[in-house]
Coordinates of C-alpha atoms in Angstrom, one line a residue:
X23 CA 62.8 115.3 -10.2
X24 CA 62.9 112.4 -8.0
X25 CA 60.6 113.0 -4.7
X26 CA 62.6 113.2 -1.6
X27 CA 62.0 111.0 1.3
X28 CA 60.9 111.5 4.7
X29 CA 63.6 111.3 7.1
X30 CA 64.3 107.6 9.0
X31 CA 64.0 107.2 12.4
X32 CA 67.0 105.9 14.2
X33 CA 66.7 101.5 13.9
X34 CA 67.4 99.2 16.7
X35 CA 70.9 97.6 16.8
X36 CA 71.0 93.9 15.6
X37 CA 68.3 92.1 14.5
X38 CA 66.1 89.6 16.7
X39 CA 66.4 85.7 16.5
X40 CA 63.4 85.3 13.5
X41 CA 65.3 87.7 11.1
X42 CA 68.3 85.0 11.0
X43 CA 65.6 82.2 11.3
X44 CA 64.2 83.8 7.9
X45 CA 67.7 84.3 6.3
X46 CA 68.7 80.3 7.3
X47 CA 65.0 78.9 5.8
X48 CA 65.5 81.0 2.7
X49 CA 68.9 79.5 2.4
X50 CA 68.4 75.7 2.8
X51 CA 65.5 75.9 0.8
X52 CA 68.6 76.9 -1.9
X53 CA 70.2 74.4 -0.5
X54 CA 67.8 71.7 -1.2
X55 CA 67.1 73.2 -4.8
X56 CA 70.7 72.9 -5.7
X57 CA 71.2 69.3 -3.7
X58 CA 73.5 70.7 -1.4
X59 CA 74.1 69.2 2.2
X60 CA 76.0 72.5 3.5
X61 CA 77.7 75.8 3.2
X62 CA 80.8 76.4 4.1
X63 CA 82.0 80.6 4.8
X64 CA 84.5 82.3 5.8
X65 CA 84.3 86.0 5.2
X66 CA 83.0 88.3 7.8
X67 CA 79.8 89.1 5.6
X68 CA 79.0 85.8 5.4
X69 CA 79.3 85.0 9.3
X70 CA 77.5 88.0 10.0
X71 CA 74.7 87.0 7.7
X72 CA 74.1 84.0 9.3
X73 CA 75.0 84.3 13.0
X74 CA 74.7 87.9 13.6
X75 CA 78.4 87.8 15.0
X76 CA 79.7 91.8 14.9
X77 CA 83.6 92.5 15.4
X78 CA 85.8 94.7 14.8
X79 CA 88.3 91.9 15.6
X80 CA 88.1 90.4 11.6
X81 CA 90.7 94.0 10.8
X82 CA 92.9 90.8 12.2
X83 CA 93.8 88.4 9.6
X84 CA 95.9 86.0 11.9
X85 CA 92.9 83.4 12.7
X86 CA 90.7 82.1 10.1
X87 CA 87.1 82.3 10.7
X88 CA 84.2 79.7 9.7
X89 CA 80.8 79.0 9.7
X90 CA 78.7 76.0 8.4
X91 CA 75.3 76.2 7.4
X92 CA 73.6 72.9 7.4
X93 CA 71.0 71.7 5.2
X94 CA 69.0 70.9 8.3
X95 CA 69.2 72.8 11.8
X96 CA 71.1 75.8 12.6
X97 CA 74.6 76.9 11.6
X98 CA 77.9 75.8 13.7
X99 CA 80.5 77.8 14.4
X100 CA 84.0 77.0 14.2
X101 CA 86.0 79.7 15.4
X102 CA 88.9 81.0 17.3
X103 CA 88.5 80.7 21.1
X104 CA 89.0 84.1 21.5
X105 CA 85.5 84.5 19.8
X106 CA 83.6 82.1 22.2
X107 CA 82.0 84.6 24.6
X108 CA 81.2 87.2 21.5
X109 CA 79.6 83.9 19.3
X110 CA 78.2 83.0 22.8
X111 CA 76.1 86.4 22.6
X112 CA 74.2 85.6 19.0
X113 CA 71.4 83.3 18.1
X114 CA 73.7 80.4 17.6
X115 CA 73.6 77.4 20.2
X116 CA 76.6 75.1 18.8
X117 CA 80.2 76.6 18.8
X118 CA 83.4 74.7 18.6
X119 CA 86.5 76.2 18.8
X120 CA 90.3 75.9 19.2
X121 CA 93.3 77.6 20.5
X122 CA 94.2 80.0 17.7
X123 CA 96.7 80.9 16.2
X124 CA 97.7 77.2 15.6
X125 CA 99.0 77.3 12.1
X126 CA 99.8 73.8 12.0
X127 CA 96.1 73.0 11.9
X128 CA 94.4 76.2 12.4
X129 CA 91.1 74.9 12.6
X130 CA 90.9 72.5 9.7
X131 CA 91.0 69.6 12.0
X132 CA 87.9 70.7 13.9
X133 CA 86.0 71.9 10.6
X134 CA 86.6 68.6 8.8
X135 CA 85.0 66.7 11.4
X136 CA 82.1 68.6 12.1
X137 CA 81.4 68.6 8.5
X138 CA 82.0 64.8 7.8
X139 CA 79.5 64.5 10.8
X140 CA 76.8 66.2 9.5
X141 CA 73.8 63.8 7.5
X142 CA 74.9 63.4 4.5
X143 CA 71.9 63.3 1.0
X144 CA 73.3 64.7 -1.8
X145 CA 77.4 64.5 -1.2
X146 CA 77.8 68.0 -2.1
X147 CA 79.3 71.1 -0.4
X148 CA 78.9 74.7 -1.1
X149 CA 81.6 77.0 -0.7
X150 CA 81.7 80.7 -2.3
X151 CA 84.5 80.4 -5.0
X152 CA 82.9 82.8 -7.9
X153 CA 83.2 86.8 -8.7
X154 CA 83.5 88.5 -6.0
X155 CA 84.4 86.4 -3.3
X156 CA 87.5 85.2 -1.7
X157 CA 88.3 82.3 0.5
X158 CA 89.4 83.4 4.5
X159 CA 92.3 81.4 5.1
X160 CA 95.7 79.8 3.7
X161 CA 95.6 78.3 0.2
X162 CA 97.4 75.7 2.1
X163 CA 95.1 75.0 4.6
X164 CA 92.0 75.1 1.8
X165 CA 94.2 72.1 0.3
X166 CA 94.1 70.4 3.5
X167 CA 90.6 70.8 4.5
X168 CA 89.6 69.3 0.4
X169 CA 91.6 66.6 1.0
X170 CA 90.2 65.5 4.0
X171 CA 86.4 66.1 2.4
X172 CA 87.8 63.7 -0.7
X173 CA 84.1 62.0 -0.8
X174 CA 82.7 65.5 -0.6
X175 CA 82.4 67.6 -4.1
X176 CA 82.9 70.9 -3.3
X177 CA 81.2 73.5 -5.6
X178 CA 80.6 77.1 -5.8
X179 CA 77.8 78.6 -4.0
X180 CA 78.5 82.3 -4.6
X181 CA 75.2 82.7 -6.7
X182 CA 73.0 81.6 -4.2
X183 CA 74.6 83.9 -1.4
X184 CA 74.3 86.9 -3.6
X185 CA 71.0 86.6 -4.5
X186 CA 70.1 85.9 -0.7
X187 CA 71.9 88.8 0.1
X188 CA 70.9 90.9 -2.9
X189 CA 67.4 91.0 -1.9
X190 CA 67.2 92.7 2.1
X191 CA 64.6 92.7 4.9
X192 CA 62.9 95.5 6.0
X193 CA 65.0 95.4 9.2
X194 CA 68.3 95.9 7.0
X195 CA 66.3 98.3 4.8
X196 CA 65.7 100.3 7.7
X197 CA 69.4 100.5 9.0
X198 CA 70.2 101.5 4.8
X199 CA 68.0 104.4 4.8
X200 CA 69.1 105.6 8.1
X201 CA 72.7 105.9 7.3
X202 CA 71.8 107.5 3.8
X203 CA 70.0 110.3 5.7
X204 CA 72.6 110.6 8.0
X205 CA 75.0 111.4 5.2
X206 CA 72.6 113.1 3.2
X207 CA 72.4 116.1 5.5
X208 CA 76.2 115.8 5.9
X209 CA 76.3 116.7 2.5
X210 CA 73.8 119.4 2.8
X211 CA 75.6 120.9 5.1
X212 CA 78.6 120.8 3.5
X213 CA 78.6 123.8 1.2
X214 CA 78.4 126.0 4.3
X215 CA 81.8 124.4 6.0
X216 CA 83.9 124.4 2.8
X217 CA 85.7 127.3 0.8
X218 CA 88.6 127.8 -1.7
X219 CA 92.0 127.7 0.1
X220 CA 91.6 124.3 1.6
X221 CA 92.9 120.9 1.0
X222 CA 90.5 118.1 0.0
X223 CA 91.9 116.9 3.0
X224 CA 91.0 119.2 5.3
X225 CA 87.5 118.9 3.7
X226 CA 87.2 115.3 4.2
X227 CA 88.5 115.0 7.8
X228 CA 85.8 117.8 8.5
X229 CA 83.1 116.3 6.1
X230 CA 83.8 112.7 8.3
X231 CA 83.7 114.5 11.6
X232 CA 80.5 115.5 10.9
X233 CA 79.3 111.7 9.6
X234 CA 80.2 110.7 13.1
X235 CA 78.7 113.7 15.0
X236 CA 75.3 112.9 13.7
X237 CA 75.3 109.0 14.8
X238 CA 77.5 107.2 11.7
X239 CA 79.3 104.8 13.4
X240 CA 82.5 104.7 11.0
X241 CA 83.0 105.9 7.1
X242 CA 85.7 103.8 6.0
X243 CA 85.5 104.9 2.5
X244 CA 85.5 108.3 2.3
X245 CA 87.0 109.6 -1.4
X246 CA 87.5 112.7 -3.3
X247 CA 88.9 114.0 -6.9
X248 CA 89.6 117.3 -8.2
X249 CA 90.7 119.7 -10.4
X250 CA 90.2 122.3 -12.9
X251 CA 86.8 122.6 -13.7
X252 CA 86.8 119.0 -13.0
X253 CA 88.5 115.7 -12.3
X254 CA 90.2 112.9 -13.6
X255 CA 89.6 110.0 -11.4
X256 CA 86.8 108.6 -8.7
X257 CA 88.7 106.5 -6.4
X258 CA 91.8 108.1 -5.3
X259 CA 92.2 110.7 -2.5
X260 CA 91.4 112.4 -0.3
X261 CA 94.8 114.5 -1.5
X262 CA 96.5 117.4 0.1
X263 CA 95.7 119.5 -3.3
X264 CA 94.5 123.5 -2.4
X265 CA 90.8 123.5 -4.0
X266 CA 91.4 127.2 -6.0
X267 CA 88.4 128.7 -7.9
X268 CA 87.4 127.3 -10.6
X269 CA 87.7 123.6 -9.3
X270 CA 85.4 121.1 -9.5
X271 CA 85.3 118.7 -6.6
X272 CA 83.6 115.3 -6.1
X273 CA 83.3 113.6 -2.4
X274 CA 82.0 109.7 -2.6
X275 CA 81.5 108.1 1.1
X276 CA 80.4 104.5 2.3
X277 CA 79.6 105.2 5.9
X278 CA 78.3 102.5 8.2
X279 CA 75.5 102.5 10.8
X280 CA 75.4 98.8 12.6
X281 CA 77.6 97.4 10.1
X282 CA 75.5 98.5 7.1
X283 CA 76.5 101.4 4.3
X284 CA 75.3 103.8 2.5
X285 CA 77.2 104.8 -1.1
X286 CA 76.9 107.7 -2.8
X287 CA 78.7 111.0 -4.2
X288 CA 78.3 114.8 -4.3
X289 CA 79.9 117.3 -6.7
X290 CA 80.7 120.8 -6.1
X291 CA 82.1 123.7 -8.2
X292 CA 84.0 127.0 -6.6
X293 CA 83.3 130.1 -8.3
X294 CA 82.8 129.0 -11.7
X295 CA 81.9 126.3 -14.1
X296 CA 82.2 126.3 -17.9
X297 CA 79.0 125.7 -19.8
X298 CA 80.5 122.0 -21.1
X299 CA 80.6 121.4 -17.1
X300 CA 77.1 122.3 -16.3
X301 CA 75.7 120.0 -19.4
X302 CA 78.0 117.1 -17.7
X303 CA 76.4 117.5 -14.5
X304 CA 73.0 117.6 -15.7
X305 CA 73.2 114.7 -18.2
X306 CA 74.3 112.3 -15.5
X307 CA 71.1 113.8 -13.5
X308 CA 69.0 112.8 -15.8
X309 CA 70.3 109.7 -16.7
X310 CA 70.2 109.1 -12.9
X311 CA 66.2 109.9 -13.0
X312 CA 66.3 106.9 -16.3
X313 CA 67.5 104.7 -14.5
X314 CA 65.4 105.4 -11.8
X315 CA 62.0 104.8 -13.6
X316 CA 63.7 101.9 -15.1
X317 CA 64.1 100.3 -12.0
X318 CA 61.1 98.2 -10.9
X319 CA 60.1 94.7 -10.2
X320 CA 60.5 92.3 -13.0
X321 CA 63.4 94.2 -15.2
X322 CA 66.8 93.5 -14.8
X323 CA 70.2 95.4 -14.2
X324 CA 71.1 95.8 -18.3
X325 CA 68.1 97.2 -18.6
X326 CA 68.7 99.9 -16.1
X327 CA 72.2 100.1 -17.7
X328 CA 70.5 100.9 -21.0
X329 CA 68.7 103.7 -20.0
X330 CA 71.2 105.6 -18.3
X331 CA 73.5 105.1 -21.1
X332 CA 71.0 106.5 -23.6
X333 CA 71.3 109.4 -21.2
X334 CA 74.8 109.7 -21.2
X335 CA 75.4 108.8 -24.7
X336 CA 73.1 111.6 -26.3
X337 CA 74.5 114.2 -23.9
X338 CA 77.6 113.4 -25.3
X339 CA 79.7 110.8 -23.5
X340 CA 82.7 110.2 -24.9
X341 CA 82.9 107.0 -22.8
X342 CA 82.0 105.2 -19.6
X343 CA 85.0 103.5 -18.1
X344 CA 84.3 102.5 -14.9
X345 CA 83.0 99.2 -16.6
X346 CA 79.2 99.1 -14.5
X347 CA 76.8 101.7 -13.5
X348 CA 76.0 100.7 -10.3
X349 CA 75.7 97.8 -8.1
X350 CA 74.1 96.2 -5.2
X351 CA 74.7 97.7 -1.3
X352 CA 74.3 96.3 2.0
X353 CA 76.6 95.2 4.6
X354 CA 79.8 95.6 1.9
X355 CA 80.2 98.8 0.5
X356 CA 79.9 97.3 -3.1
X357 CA 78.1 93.5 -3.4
X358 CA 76.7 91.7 -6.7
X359 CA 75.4 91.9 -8.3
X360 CA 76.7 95.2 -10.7
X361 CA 74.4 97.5 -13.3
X362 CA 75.9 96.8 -16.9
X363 CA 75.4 95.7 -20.4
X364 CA 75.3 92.2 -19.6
X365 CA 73.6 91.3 -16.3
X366 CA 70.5 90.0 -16.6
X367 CA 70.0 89.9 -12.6
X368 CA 66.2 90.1 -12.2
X369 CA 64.8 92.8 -9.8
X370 CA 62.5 91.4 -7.1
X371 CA 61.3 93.9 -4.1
X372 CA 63.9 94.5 -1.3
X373 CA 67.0 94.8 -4.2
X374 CA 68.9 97.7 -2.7
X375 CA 71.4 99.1 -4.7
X376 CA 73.1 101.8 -6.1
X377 CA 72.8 103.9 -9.5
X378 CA 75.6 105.4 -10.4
X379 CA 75.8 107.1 -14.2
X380 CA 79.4 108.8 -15.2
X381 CA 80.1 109.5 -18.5
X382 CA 83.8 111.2 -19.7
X383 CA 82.8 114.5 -21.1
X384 CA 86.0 116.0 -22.4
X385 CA 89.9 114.2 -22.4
X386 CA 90.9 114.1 -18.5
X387 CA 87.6 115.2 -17.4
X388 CA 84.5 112.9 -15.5
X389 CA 81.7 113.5 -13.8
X390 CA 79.9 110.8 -11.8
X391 CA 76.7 111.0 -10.0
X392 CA 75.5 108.6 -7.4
X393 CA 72.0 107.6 -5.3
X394 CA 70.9 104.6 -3.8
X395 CA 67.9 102.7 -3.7
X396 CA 65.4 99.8 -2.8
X397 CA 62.9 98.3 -5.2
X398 CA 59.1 97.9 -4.1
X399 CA 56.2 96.6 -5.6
X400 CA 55.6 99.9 -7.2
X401 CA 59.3 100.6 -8.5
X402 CA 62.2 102.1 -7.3
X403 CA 62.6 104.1 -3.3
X404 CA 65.1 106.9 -2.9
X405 CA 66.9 106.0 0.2
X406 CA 69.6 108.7 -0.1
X407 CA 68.0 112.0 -0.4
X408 CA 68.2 113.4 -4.0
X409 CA 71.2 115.7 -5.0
X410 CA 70.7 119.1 -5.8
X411 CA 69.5 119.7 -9.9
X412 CA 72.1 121.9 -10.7
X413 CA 75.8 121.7 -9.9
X414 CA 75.9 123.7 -6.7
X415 CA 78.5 126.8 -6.6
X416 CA 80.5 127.3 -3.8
X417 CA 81.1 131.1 -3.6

């Protein structure tokens, strides 16, 4: 059994001025590697990242957002006006904005220039355009903004921001582990506020309550799947379905603490389990602990993959289809890179991500286990506290 970790202490909010100095240097020395003059970003992530800029204000998507990271110097900001006084507040001295909404040139204008002003070596602009990412603002006005950078070739720069992101400070660490012990003892206490008789609805609303009683600040993916001695799908629900005896019930949250998750599940039976059930439950345990030990410095994600799927496949798997395993975790509830066959994504220490081994085990039936973790020089760190070896029974 995995050893279970001390409980966190409750981290400052924000980070100081040299943790974004650190994130910028590691970045342009990319930069410089890949002969790249800038970054271009748009997504709140990103911003965040770099600047340190925290709003609820991005659940708007009527203004576009951006940030440039230069190869020399700090980043500029080129936002809204009605984001002057927040920008104002972070590390960042230079911030140019413009009366938004404007969507006859919402911005573009303004970014344009201030990236044809910037000294230009290698001609070359980085803007995140691979898996996983998404461009912040009309195809339309991306169109506009490429043609004005004609002498500019603009080329994708997702690799570099996932593997600057991939790998976390202790600072972001810190705020990690704290929310995964706050929703570690929510789900410890959980067995002794749910029964037969309610909805998974009613269980979640009370099982979220309880997130934000002990300090989470928001659990915007909160999850759940059930049914007769188990469930057919991870990522619908919460549904008004009565839990009855002999369910099986799974709850998966991403709950936030200063805009960082945690990401992990639980599973519950009422009453009864069949034998087939309790052999699911403990083969994705111990493919959980194989991936686990497989998880150190200097091995990479298929390899954990493999493991767990030795696991899984010799307890019986009939399949795995939620296509990965895993992935990595920080300020998105899922980032790159992802645990599968084929990613060869070396571990380095500060990787946090998750493990997450499910295996179908019968037709309509799954069971799905989830923990997360960091990678130290010595291998793998719990940061959620270990589930419970044997599938707990609610009476």
């Amino acid at each position: 059994m995995l050893p279970q970790q001390k409980p966190s202490l409750t981290p400052p909010r924000g980070f100081p001025p040299q943790e974004f100095e650190q994130r910028l240097m590691a970045a342009q020395i990319q930069m410089h590697a890949q002969q790249l003059d800038a970054l271009l970003l748009t997504t709140e992530p990103e911003v965040r990242y770099f600047s340190g800029f925290h709003s609820q204000f991005w659940e708007s998507p009527t203004r576009p957002w951006f940030l440039v990271v230069p190869l020399k110097g700090k980043p500029v900001a080129v936002i809204p006006e009605i984001g002057r006084s927040g920008m104002m507040a972070t590390w960042l001295d230079d911030i140019r904005t413009w009366p938004a909404p404007r969507p006859e040139d919402d911005g573009i204008s303004l970014l344009a220039e201030t990236i044809t002003a910037l000294s230009r070596r290698y001609g070359r602009l980085g803007v995140p355009m691979g898996h996983e990412t998404f461009l912040r603002l009309p195809l339309q006005d991306f169109q506009k903004l490429s043609t004005r950078l004609a002498a500019i070739e603009i080329i994708d720069c997702a690799p570099l921001i996932r593997q600057l992101r991939f790998i976390k400070s202790p600072a972001e660490i810190a705020k990690i582990h704290h929310i995964c012990d706050l929703a570690s003892a929510a789900f410890e206490n959980l067995p002794q506020r749910m029964h037969s008789g309610q909805s998974e609805r009613e269980i979640c609303q009370d099982f979220r309550m309880d997130l934000l009683r002990r300090g989470a600040d928001n659990s915007p993916y909160l999850i759940s799947g059930s049914g007769p001695d188990g469930y057919d799908n991870i990522i619908m629900g919460p549904s008004d379905r009565i839990i009855e005896q002999g369910d099986v019930l799974i709850i998966d949250t991403g709950t936030t603490f200063d805009g960082y998750f945690c990401d992990f599940d639980r599973n519950f039976a009422f009453g009864k389990v069949s034998d087939p059930t309790r052999r699911a439950y403990d083969t994705v345990y111990r493919a959980t602990e194989a991936g686990f030990a497989a998880a150190r410095p200097g091995a990479v994600l298929r390899d954990i993959w493999a493991a767990m799927w030795a696991v899984l496949e010799a307890g019986g798997a009939l399949s795995n289809d939620v296509g990965r395993m895993g992935h990595g975790l920080g300020m998105q509830l899922t980032e790159g890179p992802s645990v599968s066959e084929r990613d060869d994504t070396l571990l380095h220490p500060g990787a946090v991500l998750t493990l997450e081994p499910g295996m179908t085990y019968a037709p309509g039936k799954q069971m799905v286990h989830e923990e997360n973790i960091v990678i130290t020089e010595e291998g793998a760190r719990l940061l959620s506290r270990r589930a419970a070896a044997e599938l707990p029974i609610i009476s």
